[in-house]
């Protein structure tokens, strides 16, 4: 009788504990720029995306297929840290953060991504990179615990080159103005290689590499204006991008040349009609004004706009896609039979996952199933009725602007995008 | 010919901007022997205040030409508030300490002010493009340049001449030169050194803020703009010789024109030009081009 009683008490305790365990929050470490020049440009819009969507996921008000509360019924709790300070600091921060959270989502800077990826692997902490663009993460290494739900930067420039040449087949010369660090150098290398591969014999008139956050480009604009180049490419972002438009437009840079701003989308909201007509703009994926017009995207855009009184920029979309990707993997692992899936089970579910993002379908098809591809879209600015619009939008399917699995972006671009 | 002229003009415009920053920095060092890192924050504060005040002026529908006066008001306001605040509230208590300690204190002030700027204005950039495009363009050969560049050059020349006149042709300036030469002897002769320090730091702060206010229409005023500026102005001041106003002018011209040449003919090297000029000058003259001779005290 005593044994039966003890068994009953134990069973009652177990039953009481089970729902409590199921409701224990999942702690997500979020790393984004909260200070420094990248905070306003990307970091804070990304944090806004994380906070908003986490809140809506916890409330269970995100549309299907993400209507389940939190991750598989477990609420989410965010631990947000600042990405400012450089790769060394971020490595130290990740070592601390990994002990406090279940999973990590973060990193805008390519330098930070390259530094933290091997550390995440060493710590065996599932880490989702959401924004950084360097293709080297999965082209130069292989990771089990690291995923990236944002497309690489290569497709920004392959799509831009295709877009330019489809509309201006007789282009004979190009010039560039890019920031003198990994992002600017890689962007220019990709654009130059893509243009040369698609249009052999193309001449490069000048490649201006400016100091990051230099802010003033008087001499550079003079050089571009007198270079004779037909196309000017820039991957500028943040204050440098705004400075280039503010200083270049009055001097006729955008009238005299066909200007391609491969990461220009965030400036649309900031500069509006100050961006001259005919400027070619990219958003590093189908985000912002390039996002497909469907119910899911309209929901996201309106929820973000209502909360922050500003439209979301591509960093907000990519932050949201990282959250949704992890949620989809978690719930896929649950559907496979694991009520409370382990990290290994989530990883297995995440690899080669296809899921619906706020900018359209996300396919984890590169980097052995750890690197996402998406379609890309490029458009041209035009002021209509006193408002800046993006017109002549061309969508490029993922396989047209991304290398196949196993190929390195640079070699693939130089080969003329051969499959 | 027009290409050479364009390169020269681009260099002079950049030099003018550098000089506005370097003049205040070198003045403060010359008188107070303080390498003021917070100069970068004062520049940023000038930019933010100008964007706010001139932006409000334009938003209220006042005459656009008045926005230039607002830039000046912003610079005077920042200098008049922040100069005495930093000098009386912080630096005054540290005089007599080692130069390195003072440098660290101004660095701390820089960090505090950078965060204060974020608290007040947030992380979003501020734009004030109207004064830049309002006066229109002029041409050098086939190249269009905003007339605003001429305003920048004119302000730099006027500031340089006014400072030189005030230093060498007025009684107050001569008192200040006496303090530069020997602080203790000046105090013994009845010069109110404290007041000279306060005035110098306030004028230096106004010059930094003026640099920021005049730059605001050309750039996106965003967090961190003061960091880049302080590095460049230090380099210019070192080239010219710490504490030398003429040195700052020549240093700014050298750096601006060499940078402009690099951008045109060797863009890959642009990043290194300022340090290249600095290294060359320091090899030949380790204390800079016009470093004032130091009296040896026995």
Coordinates of C-alpha atoms in Angstrom, one line a residue, chain B residues 27 138 176 193 245:
Chain B
X27 CA 45.2 76.5 -30.2
X138 CA 29.9 76.7 -60.5
X176 CA 47.9 84.7 -24.5
X193 CA 45.9 82.6 -16.5
X245 CA 48.5 78.0 -36.1

